Short mmCIF file of C-alpha atoms and ligand atoms in Angstrom, two decimals:
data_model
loop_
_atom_site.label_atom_id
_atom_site.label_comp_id
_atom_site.label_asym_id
_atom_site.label_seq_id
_atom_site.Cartn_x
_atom_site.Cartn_y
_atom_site.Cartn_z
CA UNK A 225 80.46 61.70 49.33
CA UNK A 226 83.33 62.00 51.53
CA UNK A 227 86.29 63.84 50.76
CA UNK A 228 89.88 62.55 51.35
CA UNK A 229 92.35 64.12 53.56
CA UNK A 230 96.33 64.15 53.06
CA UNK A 231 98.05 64.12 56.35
CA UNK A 232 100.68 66.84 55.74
CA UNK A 233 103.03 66.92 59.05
CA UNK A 234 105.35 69.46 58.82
CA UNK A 235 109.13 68.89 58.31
CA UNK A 236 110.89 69.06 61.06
CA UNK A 237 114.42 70.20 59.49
CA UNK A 238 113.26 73.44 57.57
CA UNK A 239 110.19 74.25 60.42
CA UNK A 240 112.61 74.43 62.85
CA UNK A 241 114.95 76.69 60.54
CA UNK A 242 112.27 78.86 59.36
CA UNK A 243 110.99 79.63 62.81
CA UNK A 244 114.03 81.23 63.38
CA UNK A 245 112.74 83.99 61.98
CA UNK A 246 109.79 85.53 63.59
CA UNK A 247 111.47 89.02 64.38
CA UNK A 248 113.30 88.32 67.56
CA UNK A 249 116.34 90.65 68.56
CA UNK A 250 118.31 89.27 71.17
CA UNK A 251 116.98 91.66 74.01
CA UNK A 252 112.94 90.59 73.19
CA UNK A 253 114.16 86.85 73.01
CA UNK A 254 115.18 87.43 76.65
CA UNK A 255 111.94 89.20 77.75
CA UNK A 256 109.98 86.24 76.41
CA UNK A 257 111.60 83.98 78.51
CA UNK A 258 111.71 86.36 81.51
CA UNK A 259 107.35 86.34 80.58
CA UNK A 260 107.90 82.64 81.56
CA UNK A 261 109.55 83.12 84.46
CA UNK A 262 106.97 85.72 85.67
CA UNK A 263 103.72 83.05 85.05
CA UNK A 264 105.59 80.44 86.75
CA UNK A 265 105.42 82.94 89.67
CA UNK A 266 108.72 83.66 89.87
CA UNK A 267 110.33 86.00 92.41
CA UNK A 268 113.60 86.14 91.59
CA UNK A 269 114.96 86.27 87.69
CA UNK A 270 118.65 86.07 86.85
CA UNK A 271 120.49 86.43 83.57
CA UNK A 272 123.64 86.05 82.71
CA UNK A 273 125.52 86.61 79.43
CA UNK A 274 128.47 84.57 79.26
CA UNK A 275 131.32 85.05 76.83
CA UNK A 276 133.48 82.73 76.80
CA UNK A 277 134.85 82.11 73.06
CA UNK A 278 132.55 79.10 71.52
CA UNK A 279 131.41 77.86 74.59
CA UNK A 280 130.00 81.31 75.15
CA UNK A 281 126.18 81.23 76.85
CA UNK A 282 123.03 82.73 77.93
CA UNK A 283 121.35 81.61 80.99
CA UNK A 284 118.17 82.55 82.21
CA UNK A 285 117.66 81.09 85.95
CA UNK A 286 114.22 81.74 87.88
CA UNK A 287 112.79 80.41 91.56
CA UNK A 288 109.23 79.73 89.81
CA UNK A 289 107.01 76.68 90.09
CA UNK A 290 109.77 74.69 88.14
CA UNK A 291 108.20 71.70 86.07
CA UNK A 292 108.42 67.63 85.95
CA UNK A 293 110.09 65.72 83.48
CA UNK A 294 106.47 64.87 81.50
CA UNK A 295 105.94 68.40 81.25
CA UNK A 296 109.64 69.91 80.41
CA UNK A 297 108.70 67.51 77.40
CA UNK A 298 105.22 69.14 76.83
CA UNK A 299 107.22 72.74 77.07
CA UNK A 300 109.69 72.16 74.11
CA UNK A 301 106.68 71.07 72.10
CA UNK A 302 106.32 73.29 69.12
CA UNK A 303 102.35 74.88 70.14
CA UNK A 304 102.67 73.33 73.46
CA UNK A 305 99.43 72.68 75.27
CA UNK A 306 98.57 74.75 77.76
CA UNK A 307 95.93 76.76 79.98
CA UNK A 308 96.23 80.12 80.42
CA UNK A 309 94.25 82.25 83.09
CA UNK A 310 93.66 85.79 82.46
CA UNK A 311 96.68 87.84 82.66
CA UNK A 312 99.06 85.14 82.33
CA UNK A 313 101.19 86.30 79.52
CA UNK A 314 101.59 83.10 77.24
CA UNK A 315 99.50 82.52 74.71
CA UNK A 316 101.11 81.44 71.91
CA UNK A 317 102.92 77.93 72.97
CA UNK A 318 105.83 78.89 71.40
CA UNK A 319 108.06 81.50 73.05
CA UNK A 320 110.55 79.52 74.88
CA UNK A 321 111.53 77.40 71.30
CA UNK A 322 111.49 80.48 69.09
CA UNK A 323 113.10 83.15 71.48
CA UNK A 324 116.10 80.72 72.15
CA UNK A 325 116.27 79.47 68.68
CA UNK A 326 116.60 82.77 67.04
CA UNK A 327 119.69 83.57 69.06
CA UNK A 328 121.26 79.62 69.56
CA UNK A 329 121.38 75.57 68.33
CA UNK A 330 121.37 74.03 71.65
CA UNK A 331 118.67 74.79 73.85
CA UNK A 332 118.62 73.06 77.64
CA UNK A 333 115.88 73.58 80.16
CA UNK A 334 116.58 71.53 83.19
CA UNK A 335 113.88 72.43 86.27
CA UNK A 336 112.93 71.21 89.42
CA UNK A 337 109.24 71.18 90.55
CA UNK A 338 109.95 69.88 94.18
CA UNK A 339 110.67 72.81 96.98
CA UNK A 340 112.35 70.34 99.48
CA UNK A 341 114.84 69.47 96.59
CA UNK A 342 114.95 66.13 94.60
CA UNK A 343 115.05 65.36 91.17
CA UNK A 344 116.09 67.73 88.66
CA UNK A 345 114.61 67.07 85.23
CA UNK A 346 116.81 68.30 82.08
CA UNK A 347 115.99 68.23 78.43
CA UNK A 348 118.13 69.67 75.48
CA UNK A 349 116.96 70.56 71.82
CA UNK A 350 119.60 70.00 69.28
CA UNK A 351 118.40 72.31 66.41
CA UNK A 352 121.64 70.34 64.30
CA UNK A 353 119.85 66.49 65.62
CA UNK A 354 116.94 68.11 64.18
CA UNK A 355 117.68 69.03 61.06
CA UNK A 356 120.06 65.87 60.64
CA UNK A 357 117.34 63.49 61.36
CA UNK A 358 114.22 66.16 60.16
CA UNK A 359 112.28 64.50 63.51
CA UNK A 360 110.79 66.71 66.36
CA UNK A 361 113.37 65.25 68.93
CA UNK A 362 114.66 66.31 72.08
CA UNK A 363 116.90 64.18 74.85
CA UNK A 364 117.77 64.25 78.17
CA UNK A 365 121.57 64.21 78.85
CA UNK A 366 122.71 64.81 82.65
CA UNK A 367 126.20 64.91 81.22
CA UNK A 368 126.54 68.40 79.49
CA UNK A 369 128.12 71.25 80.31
CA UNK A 370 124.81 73.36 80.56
CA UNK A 371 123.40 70.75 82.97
CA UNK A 372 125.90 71.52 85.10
CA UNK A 373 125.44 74.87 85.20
CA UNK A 374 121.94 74.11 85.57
CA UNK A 375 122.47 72.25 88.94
CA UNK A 376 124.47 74.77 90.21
CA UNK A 377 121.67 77.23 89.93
CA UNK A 378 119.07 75.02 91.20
CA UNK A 379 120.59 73.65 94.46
CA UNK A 380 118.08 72.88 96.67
CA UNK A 381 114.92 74.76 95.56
CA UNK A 382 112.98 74.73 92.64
CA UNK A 383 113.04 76.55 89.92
CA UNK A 384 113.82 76.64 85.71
CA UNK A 385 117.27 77.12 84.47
CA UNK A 386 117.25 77.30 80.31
CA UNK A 387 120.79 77.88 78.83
CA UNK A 388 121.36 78.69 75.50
CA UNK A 389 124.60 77.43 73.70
CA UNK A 390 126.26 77.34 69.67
CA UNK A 391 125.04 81.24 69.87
CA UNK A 392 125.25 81.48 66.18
CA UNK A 393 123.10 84.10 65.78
CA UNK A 394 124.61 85.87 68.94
CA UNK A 395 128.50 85.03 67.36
CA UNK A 396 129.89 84.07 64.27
CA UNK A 397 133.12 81.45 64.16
CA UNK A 398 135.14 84.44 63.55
CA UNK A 399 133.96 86.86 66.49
CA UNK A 400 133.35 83.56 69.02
CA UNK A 401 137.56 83.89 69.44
CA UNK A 402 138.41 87.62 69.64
CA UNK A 403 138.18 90.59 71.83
CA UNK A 404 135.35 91.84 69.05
CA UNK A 405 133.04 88.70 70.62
CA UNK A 406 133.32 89.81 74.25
CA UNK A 407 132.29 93.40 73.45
CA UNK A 408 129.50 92.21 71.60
CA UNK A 409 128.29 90.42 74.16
CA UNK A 410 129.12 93.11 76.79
CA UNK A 411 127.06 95.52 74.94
CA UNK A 412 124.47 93.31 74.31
CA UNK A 413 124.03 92.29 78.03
CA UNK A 414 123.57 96.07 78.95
CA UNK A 415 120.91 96.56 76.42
CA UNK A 416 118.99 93.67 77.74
CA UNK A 417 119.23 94.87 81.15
CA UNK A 418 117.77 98.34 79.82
CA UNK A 419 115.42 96.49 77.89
CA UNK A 420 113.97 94.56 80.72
CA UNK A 421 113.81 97.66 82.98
CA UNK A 422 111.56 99.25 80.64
CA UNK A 423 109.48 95.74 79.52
CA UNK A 424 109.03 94.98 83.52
CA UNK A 425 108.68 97.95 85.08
CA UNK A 426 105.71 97.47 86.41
CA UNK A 427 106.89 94.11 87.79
CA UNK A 428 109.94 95.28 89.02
CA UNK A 429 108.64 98.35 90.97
CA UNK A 430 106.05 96.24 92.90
CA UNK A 431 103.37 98.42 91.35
CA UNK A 432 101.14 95.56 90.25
CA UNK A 433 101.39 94.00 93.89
CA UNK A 434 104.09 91.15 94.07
CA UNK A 435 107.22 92.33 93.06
CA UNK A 436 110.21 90.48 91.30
CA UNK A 437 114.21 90.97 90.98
CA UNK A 438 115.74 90.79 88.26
CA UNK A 439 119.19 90.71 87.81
CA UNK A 440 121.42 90.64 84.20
CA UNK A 441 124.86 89.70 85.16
CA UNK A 442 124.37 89.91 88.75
CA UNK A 443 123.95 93.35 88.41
CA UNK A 444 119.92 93.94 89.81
CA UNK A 445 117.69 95.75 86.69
CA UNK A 446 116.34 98.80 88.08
CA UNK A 447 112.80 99.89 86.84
CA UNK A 448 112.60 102.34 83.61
CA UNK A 449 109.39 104.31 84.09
CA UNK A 450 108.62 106.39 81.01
CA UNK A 451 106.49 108.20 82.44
CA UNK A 452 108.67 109.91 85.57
CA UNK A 453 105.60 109.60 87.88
CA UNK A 454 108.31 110.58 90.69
CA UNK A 455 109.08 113.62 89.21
CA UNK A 456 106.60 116.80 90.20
CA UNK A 457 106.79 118.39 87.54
CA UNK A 458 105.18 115.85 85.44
CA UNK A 459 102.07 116.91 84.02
CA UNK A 460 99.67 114.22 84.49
CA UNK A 461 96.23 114.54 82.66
CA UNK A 462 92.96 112.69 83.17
CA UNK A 463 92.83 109.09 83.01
CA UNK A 464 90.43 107.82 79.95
CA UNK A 465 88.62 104.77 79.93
CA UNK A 466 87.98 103.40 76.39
CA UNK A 467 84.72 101.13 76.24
CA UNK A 468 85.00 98.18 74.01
CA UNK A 469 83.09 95.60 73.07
CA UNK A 470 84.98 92.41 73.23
CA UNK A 471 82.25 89.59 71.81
CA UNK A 472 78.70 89.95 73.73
CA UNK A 473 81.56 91.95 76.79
CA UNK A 474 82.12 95.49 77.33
CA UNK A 475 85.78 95.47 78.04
CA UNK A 476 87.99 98.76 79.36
CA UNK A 477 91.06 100.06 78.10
CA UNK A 478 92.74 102.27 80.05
CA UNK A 479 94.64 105.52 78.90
CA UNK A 480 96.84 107.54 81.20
CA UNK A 481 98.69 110.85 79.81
CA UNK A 482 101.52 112.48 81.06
CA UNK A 483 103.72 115.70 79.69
CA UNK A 484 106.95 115.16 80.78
CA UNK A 485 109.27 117.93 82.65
CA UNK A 486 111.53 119.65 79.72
CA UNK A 487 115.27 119.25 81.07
CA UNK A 488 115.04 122.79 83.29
CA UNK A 489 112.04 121.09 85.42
CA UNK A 490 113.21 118.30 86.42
CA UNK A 491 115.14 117.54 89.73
CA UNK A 492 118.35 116.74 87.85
CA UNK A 493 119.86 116.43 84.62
CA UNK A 494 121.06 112.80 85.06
CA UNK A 495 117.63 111.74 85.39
CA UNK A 496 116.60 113.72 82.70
CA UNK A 497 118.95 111.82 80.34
CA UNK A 498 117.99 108.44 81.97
CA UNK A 499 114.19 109.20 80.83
CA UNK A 500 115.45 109.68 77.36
CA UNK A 501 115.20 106.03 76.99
CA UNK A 502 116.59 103.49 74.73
CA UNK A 503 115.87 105.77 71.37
CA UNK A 504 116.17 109.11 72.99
CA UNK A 505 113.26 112.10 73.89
CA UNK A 506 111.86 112.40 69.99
CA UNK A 507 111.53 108.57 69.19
CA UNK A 508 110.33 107.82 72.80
CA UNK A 509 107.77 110.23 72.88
CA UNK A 510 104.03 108.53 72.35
CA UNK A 511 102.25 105.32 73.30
CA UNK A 512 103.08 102.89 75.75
CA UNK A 513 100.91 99.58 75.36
CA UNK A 514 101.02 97.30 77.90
CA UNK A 515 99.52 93.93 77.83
CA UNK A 516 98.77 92.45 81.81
CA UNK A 517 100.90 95.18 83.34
CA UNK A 518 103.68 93.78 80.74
CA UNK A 519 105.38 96.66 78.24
CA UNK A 520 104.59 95.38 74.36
CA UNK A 521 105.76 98.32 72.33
CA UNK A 522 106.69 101.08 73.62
CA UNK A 523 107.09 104.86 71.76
CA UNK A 524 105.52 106.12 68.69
CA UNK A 525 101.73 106.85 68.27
CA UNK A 526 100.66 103.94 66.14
CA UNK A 527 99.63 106.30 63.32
CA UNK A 528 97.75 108.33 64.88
CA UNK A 529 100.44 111.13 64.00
CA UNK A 530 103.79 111.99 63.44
CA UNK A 531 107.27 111.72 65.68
CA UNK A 532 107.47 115.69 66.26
CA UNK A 533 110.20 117.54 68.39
CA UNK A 534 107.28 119.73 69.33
CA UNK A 535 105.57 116.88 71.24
CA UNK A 536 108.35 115.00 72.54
CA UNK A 537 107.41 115.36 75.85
CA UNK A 538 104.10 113.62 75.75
CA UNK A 539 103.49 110.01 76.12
CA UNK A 540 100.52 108.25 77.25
CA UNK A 541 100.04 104.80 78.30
CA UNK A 542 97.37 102.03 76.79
CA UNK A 543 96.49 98.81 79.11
CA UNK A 544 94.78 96.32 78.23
CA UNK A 545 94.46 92.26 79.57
CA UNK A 546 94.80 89.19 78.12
CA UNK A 547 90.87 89.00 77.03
CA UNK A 548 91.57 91.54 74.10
CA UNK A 549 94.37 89.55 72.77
CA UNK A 550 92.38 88.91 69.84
CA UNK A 551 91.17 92.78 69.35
CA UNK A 552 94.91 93.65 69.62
CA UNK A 553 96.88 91.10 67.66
CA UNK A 554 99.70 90.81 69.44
CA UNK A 555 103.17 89.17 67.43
CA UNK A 556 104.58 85.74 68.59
CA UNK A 557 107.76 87.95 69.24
CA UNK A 558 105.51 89.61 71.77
CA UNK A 559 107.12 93.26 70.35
CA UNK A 560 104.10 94.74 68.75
CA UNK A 561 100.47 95.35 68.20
CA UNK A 562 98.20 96.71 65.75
CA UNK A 563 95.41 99.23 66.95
CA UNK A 564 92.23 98.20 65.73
CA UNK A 565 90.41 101.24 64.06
CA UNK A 566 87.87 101.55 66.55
CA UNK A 567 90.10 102.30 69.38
CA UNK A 568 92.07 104.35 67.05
CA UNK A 569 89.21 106.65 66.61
CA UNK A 570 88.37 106.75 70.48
CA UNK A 571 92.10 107.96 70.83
CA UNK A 572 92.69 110.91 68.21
CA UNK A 573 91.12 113.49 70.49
CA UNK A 574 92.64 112.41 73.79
CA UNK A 575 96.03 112.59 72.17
CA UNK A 576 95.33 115.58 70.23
CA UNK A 577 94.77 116.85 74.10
CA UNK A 578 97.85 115.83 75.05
CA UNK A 579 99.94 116.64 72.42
CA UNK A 580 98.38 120.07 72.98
CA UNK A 581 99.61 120.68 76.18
CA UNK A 582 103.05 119.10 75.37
CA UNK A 583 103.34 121.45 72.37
CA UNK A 584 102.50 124.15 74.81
CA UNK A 585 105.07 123.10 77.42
CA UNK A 586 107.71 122.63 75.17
CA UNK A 587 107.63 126.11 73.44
CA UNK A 588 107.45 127.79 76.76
CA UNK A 589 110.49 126.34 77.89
CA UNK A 590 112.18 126.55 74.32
CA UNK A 591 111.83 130.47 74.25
CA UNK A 592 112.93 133.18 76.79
CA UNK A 593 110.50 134.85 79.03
CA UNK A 594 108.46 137.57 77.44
CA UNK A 595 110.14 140.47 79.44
CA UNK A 596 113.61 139.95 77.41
CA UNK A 597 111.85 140.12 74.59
CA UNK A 598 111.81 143.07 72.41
CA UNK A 599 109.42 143.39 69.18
CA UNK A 600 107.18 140.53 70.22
CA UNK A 601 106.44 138.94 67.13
CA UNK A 602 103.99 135.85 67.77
CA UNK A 603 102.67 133.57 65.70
CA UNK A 604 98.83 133.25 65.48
CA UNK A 605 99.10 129.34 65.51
CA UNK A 606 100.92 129.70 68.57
CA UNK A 607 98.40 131.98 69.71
CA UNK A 608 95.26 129.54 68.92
CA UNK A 609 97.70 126.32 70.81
CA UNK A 610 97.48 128.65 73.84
CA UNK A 611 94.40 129.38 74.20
CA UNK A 612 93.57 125.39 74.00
CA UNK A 613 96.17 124.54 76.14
CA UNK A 614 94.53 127.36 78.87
CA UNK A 615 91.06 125.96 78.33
CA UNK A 616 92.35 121.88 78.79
CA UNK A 617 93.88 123.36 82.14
CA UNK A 618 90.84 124.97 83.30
CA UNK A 619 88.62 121.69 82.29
CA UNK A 620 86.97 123.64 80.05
CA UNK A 621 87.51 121.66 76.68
CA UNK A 622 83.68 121.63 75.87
CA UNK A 623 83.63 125.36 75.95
CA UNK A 624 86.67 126.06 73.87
CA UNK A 625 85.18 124.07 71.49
CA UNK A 626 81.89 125.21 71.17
CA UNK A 627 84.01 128.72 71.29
CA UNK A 628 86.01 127.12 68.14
CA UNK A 629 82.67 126.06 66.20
CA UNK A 630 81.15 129.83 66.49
CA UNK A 631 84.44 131.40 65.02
CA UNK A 632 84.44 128.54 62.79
CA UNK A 633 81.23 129.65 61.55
CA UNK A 634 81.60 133.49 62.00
CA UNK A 635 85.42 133.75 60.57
CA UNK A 636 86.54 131.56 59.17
CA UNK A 637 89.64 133.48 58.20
CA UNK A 638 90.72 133.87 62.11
CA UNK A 639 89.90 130.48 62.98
CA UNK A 640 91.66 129.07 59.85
CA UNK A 641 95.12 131.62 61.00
CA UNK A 642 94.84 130.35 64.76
CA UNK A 643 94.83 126.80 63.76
CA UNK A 644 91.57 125.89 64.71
CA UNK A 645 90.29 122.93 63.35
CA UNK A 646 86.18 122.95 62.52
CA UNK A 647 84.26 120.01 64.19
N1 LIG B 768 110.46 79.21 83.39
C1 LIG B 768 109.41 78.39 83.36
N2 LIG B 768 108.86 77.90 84.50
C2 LIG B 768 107.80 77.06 84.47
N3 LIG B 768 107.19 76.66 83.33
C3 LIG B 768 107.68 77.12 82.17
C4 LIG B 768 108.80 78.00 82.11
N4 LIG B 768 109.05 78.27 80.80
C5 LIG B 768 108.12 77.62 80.10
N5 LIG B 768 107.29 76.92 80.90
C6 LIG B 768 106.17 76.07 80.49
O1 LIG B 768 106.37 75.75 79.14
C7 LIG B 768 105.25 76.12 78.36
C8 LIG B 768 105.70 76.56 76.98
O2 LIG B 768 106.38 77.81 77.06
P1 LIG B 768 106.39 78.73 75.78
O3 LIG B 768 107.05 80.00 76.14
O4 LIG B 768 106.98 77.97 74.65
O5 LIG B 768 104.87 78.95 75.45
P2 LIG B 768 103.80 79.85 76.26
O6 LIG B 768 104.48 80.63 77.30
O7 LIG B 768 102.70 78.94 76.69
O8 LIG B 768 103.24 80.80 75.11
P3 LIG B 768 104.06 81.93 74.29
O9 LIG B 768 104.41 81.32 72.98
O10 LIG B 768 103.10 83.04 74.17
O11 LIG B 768 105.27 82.25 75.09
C9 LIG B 768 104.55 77.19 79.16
O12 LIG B 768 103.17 77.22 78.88
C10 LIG B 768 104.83 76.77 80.58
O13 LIG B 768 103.88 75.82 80.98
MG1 LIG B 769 106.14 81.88 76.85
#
């Protein structure tokens, strides 16, 4: 007996309203688009953030493969098909319609595929045409306003251009006409310049081997490195490599530690500030995960413990590739992860380590050299952190330890008071 199928296409209208929604801020809409930019092999990125009343825009501009007029069509296709090589860093088939639609209504992507010049193919999606008609339409129109901007950017070379206009989610009617609008959108271009110096900096500092420029406003996006690998006095710890089994694959994931200089260390203040980063030293501190050299999320330690002042100084970075997209579920926002447990588990006692020495660094700095101190009075958890943080310098981890499982066994009591944990 065979059973009968409905055919339940979705509905245009409310799809396209609802998948407005996926958790986009304005700054992560960009980076998806800039991701674009980046597979199409793009050397050169610019965005600019346009007020200008109503008729205020976003334009993201790149020098990258460009694409025809069959496949501009295939690209603002909800789940668009595609073929993705490892490390590219699509994989959803949605980003350029949801990142633009949960900031605008009118969406254009003109592009030109030919490097000697030539045709320029332009489509526009009309979330309004859509909802008004509930049909997955788009049209070309060579007439617009964007397409003119468009051809400006695109004289003779190839390249993308997508512009995003009706910022409704950018701009209310009210704010699109006073002084309240342009500041909005003033501060909002400079957080998506620091945005994409921390998401790209990788890219940006040619670390990965081709580099690209990126520019917001025509001002160029420098690099954010949370780690301040130029700095000497950055601690930098032994790299792990996590083995995980990916299917019938072993697959690596790599994790690189670093204590950070505490303000006194490092070569100047200004730079100390500037490595605050976007949340500042105690909601910074923690993992980095990048996926294909590409930030994801950036700060906090995924659960493996707490934001602590203590530790602010320590973050770590976590790479993996495009293969372990599955293992690491990341959002169609592209803004977060989830650990799975079994990499969890391989990372407690790294980051323990590092959080260790970090603890260790901080306090030293936080408290005036022994000599000015009169009636030393120390506390014995302090005591047991230093002795740790001695042994991790010397590389002798397995001994302290095995050190920590005899007292364990023989006093508890003084183990317990120095903060040593058994096992
Ligand atoms: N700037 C660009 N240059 C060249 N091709 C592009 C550009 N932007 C998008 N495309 C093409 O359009 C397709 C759809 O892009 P879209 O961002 O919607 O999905 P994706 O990148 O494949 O996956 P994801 O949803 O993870 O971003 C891409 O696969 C790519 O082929
Ligand atoms: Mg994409």
């Amino acid at each position: 007996v065979r059973s009968r199928h409905y055919e339940v296409a979705p509905r245009a209208g409310r799809l396209t309203g609802s998948l407005r929604d996926v958790g986009y801020d304005f700054a992560s809409a960009i980076a998806d688009l800039v991701d674009n930019s980046v597979t199409a092999g793009a050397s050169k990125i610019d965005v600019e953030i346009v007020f200008d009343g109503p008729e205020s825009y976003v334009l993201v501009a790149d020098n990258g493969c460009g694409l025809t007029g069959r496949e501009l069509n295939e690209a603002l296709r909800f789940g668009s098909m595609s073929t993705y090589s490892r490390g590219d860093l699509g994989r959803f088939g949605l980003g350029l319609k949801t990142a633009s639609l949960s900031q605008c209504r009118l969406l254009t992507v003109a592009s030109r595929a030919n490097p000697n010049g030539g045709r320029i193919a332009t489509r526009t999606l009309d979330l309004d045409l859509i909802e008004e008609t509930d049909e997955w339409v788009i049209y070309s129109d060579r007439a617009s306003s964007a397409f003119d901007l468009c051809r400006s950017r695109l004289r003779g070379s190839r390249g993308t251009v997508v512009v995003w206009e009706a910022l409704d989610r950018v701009l209310n009617e009210k704010q699109a006409n006073n002084g309240w609008g342009r500041r909005r959108l003033g501060h909002l271009a400079q957080k998506t310049a620091q945005h994409l110096g921390m998401v790209f900096h990788r890219f940006l500092s040619g670390e990965l081997g081709s580099s690209i420029e990126l520019s917001v406003n025509g001002e160029a996006v420098t690099p954010w490195d949370p780690f301040a690998r130029s700095e000497n006095a950055t601690e930098v710890l032994d790299p792990v490599s996590l083995e995980i089994h990916n299917g019938q694959e072993l697959t690596t994931v790599e994790l690189s530690r670093y204590v950070l200089p505490p303000r006194k260390s490092f070569s100047n203040e200004e730079l100390f500030d500037r490595l605050s980063g976007p949340l500042k030293w105690n909601r910074q501190q923690g993992l980095y995960v990048y996926r294909a050299g590409r930030l994801v999320q950036g700060g906090g330690w995924c659960g493996l413990r707490g934001i602590d002042e203590h530790t602010k100084l320590a973050r770590a970075s976590l790479e993996f590739n495009t293969d372990l997209d599955d293992i690491f579920q990341i959002n169609v926002a592209k803004m977060r992860i989830n650990l799975p447990s079994g990499v969890r588990q391989m990372l407690e006692r790294p980051v323990h380590e590092l959080c260790i020495l970090a603890n260790d660094i901080y306090r030293r700095h936080a408290q005036p050299p022994v000599s000015d101190r009169k009636n030393i009075s120390l506390d014995l958890t302090d005591v047991g952190l230093a002795i740790r943080s001695a042994a991790l310098e010397a590389g002798q981890l397995p001994a302290i330890s095995q050190i920590e499982a005899i007292l364990h066994a023989r006093s508890p009591d003084v183990s317990r008071a120095l903060g040593f944990s058994p096992g």
